[in-house]
Amino acid sequence: MDGDRDLDVVVWGEKQIRILVNKKKRKFKPRFVLKKWKTSVAIHDMDGDKDLDLVVASRHPDDFTLAWLENVGKAKAWKTHVVDTKTLRYGVAAGDVDGDGDQDIITKVTGGLELHVNNGKAKSFEDGTPIHSEPRLSSFKLADLDGDKDLDMYDGSKDDILT
């Protein structure tokens, strides 16, 4: 997260996100705390600047925020980019879903999944489009599982691959 090539840790719970920066010899220093949302988090380079950003989706019934947090200072400073505020979300993943070279966002909502297409450099996203209607999905990830150079989605709660 801080660009020094060692592994840092991102932890989140009901009320906060914290980044623990690996200083040396596995001694970690808290660098960032977000206390605003109950969250799901994905770690991804959303803006193509070679550092890791955070995508956060709220699960709190009073705050439906989906946003990405731009890492603007080696995990010391963050800029919030709100993507949507209309729907309660239970999970989030990010990746180039539509094959255009920029990073899109998939969120778990009541009744299935929504895709938020990145319109370029993560400056704006399309409204969520329903892409899958399985309400029981809970632990999904994106990866090229079959080697065909596009992203597949794996649902860990059902041992299913959804392409």
Short mmCIF file of C-alpha atoms in Angstrom, two decimals:
data_model
loop_
_atom_site.label_atom_id
_atom_site.label_comp_id
_atom_site.label_asym_id
_atom_site.label_seq_id
_atom_site.Cartn_x
_atom_site.Cartn_y
_atom_site.Cartn_z
CA MET A 1 0.00 0.00 0.00
CA ASP A 2 2.86 2.42 0.76
CA GLY A 3 4.93 1.56 -2.32
CA ASP A 4 7.98 0.08 -0.60
CA ARG A 5 7.42 -3.43 -2.04
CA ASP A 6 6.81 -5.23 1.28
CA LEU A 7 3.42 -6.56 2.32
CA ASP A 8 1.11 -4.29 4.28
CA VAL A 9 -2.21 -5.31 5.82
CA VAL A 10 -5.69 -3.88 5.26
CA VAL A 11 -8.23 -4.78 7.93
CA TRP A 12 -11.84 -3.78 8.23
CA GLY A 13 -14.73 -4.40 10.53
CA GLU A 14 -18.15 -2.97 11.21
CA LYS A 15 -17.05 0.61 11.78
CA GLN A 16 -13.59 1.16 10.32
CA ILE A 17 -10.89 0.40 7.79
CA ARG A 18 -7.29 0.41 8.95
CA ILE A 19 -4.06 0.03 6.99
CA LEU A 20 -1.17 -1.48 8.90
CA VAL A 21 2.07 -0.51 7.19
CA ASN A 22 4.94 -3.00 7.47
CA LYS A 23 7.82 -0.80 8.67
CA LYS A 24 10.47 -3.56 9.01
CA LYS A 25 10.84 -6.91 10.65
CA ARG A 26 7.04 -7.32 10.60
CA LYS A 27 6.45 -4.33 12.87
CA PHE A 28 3.26 -2.69 11.69
CA LYS A 29 2.19 0.92 12.12
CA PRO A 30 -1.46 1.99 11.65
CA ARG A 31 -1.54 4.54 8.84
CA PHE A 32 -5.14 5.13 7.93
CA VAL A 33 -8.45 4.76 9.66
CA LEU A 34 -11.82 5.30 7.99
CA LYS A 35 -14.61 5.38 10.55
CA LYS A 36 -17.48 6.57 8.40
CA TRP A 37 -18.89 3.37 6.84
CA LYS A 38 -19.60 -0.20 7.74
CA THR A 39 -17.86 -1.71 4.76
CA SER A 40 -16.80 -4.30 2.31
CA VAL A 41 -13.41 -3.57 0.77
CA ALA A 42 -11.54 -4.45 -2.42
CA ILE A 43 -7.90 -3.50 -2.98
CA HIS A 44 -7.12 -2.51 -6.56
CA ASP A 45 -5.25 0.11 -8.64
CA MET A 46 -8.35 1.97 -9.84
CA ASP A 47 -6.67 4.90 -11.59
CA GLY A 48 -3.70 3.13 -13.23
CA ASP A 49 -1.03 5.05 -11.32
CA LYS A 50 0.70 1.88 -10.06
CA ASP A 51 -0.34 2.22 -6.42
CA LEU A 52 -3.13 0.37 -4.66
CA ASP A 53 -6.43 2.10 -3.97
CA LEU A 54 -9.42 0.93 -1.91
CA VAL A 55 -12.95 0.32 -3.17
CA VAL A 56 -15.46 0.49 -0.30
CA ALA A 57 -19.14 -0.45 -0.24
CA SER A 58 -21.40 0.38 2.67
CA ARG A 59 -23.60 -2.13 4.45
CA HIS A 60 -25.11 0.41 6.80
CA PRO A 61 -28.84 1.04 6.26
CA ASP A 62 -28.34 4.80 6.75
CA ASP A 63 -25.44 5.11 4.28
CA PHE A 64 -25.48 3.38 0.88
CA THR A 65 -22.15 4.81 -0.30
CA LEU A 66 -20.07 3.02 -2.91
CA ALA A 67 -16.75 4.82 -3.37
CA TRP A 68 -13.13 4.31 -4.23
CA LEU A 69 -10.41 5.86 -2.12
CA GLU A 70 -7.48 7.11 -4.18
CA ASN A 71 -4.09 6.51 -2.60
CA VAL A 72 -2.45 9.90 -3.14
CA GLY A 73 0.44 9.69 -0.69
CA LYS A 74 1.93 6.24 -0.06
CA ALA A 75 -1.04 5.27 2.13
CA LYS A 76 -0.78 8.52 4.12
CA ALA A 77 -3.39 10.53 2.20
CA TRP A 78 -6.61 9.45 0.48
CA LYS A 79 -9.09 11.16 -1.83
CA THR A 80 -12.69 9.88 -1.83
CA HIS A 81 -14.48 9.40 -5.16
CA VAL A 82 -18.17 8.57 -4.67
CA VAL A 83 -19.51 6.16 -7.32
CA ASP A 84 -23.09 5.67 -6.13
CA THR A 85 -25.32 6.20 -3.08
CA LYS A 86 -28.57 4.48 -4.11
CA THR A 87 -28.35 0.86 -2.96
CA LEU A 88 -27.38 -1.13 0.14
CA ARG A 89 -24.35 -3.31 -0.70
CA TYR A 90 -22.97 -6.47 0.88
CA GLY A 91 -19.76 -7.00 -1.08
CA VAL A 92 -17.46 -5.47 -3.67
CA ALA A 93 -14.88 -6.53 -6.27
CA ALA A 94 -12.95 -4.58 -8.90
CA GLY A 95 -11.32 -5.42 -12.22
CA ASP A 96 -11.46 -4.78 -15.96
CA VAL A 97 -14.76 -6.56 -16.55
CA ASP A 98 -15.54 -5.06 -19.98
CA GLY A 99 -12.02 -5.41 -21.43
CA ASP A 100 -11.41 -1.72 -22.15
CA GLY A 101 -8.33 -1.36 -19.94
CA ASP A 102 -9.88 0.48 -16.99
CA GLN A 103 -11.13 -0.93 -13.71
CA ASP A 104 -14.84 -1.54 -13.19
CA ILE A 105 -16.68 -2.32 -9.94
CA ILE A 106 -19.06 -5.18 -9.16
CA THR A 107 -21.19 -5.01 -6.02
CA LYS A 108 -23.40 -7.51 -4.24
CA VAL A 109 -26.85 -6.06 -3.71
CA THR A 110 -30.09 -7.59 -2.49
CA GLY A 111 -31.10 -10.08 -5.19
CA GLY A 112 -27.82 -10.34 -7.09
CA LEU A 113 -24.91 -8.38 -8.53
CA GLU A 114 -24.52 -4.97 -10.15
CA LEU A 115 -21.80 -3.77 -12.52
CA HIS A 116 -20.58 -0.18 -12.39
CA VAL A 117 -18.66 0.42 -15.64
CA ASN A 118 -15.70 2.81 -15.39
CA ASN A 119 -15.99 5.49 -18.07
CA GLY A 120 -12.24 6.14 -18.08
CA LYS A 121 -9.50 6.76 -15.48
CA ALA A 122 -12.02 6.15 -12.66
CA LYS A 123 -13.37 9.71 -12.92
CA SER A 124 -16.96 8.57 -13.54
CA PHE A 125 -18.88 5.31 -13.44
CA GLU A 126 -22.16 4.25 -15.00
CA ASP A 127 -25.07 3.53 -12.67
CA GLY A 128 -25.23 -0.06 -11.47
CA THR A 129 -26.51 -2.52 -14.07
CA PRO A 130 -27.86 -5.89 -12.82
CA ILE A 131 -25.62 -8.67 -14.16
CA HIS A 132 -26.53 -11.73 -12.10
CA SER A 133 -29.64 -12.51 -10.09
CA GLU A 134 -28.41 -15.10 -7.59
CA PRO A 135 -29.41 -13.71 -4.17
CA ARG A 136 -27.28 -16.20 -2.21
CA LEU A 137 -23.89 -15.02 -3.50
CA SER A 138 -21.76 -13.90 -0.61
CA SER A 139 -18.05 -14.30 -1.22
CA PHE A 140 -17.22 -13.44 -4.82
CA LYS A 141 -13.85 -12.62 -6.40
CA LEU A 142 -12.68 -11.75 -9.91
CA ALA A 143 -9.78 -13.55 -11.65
CA ASP A 144 -8.94 -15.08 -15.03
CA LEU A 145 -9.59 -18.65 -13.91
CA ASP A 146 -9.67 -20.30 -17.34
CA GLY A 147 -6.72 -18.51 -18.98
CA ASP A 148 -8.77 -16.84 -21.74
CA LYS A 149 -7.56 -13.32 -20.83
CA ASP A 150 -10.88 -12.10 -19.45
CA LEU A 151 -12.12 -12.01 -15.88
CA ASP A 152 -14.29 -14.73 -14.42
CA MET A 153 -16.13 -14.48 -11.14
CA TYR A 154 -15.78 -17.12 -8.46
CA ASP A 155 -18.41 -17.44 -5.75
CA GLY A 156 -16.75 -19.00 -2.71
CA SER A 157 -20.07 -19.54 -0.96
CA LYS A 158 -21.27 -22.01 -3.62
CA ASP A 159 -18.06 -23.29 -5.33
CA ASP A 160 -19.34 -21.86 -8.61
CA ILE A 161 -17.53 -20.12 -11.43
CA LEU A 162 -19.68 -17.52 -13.14
CA THR A 163 -18.27 -16.29 -16.46
#
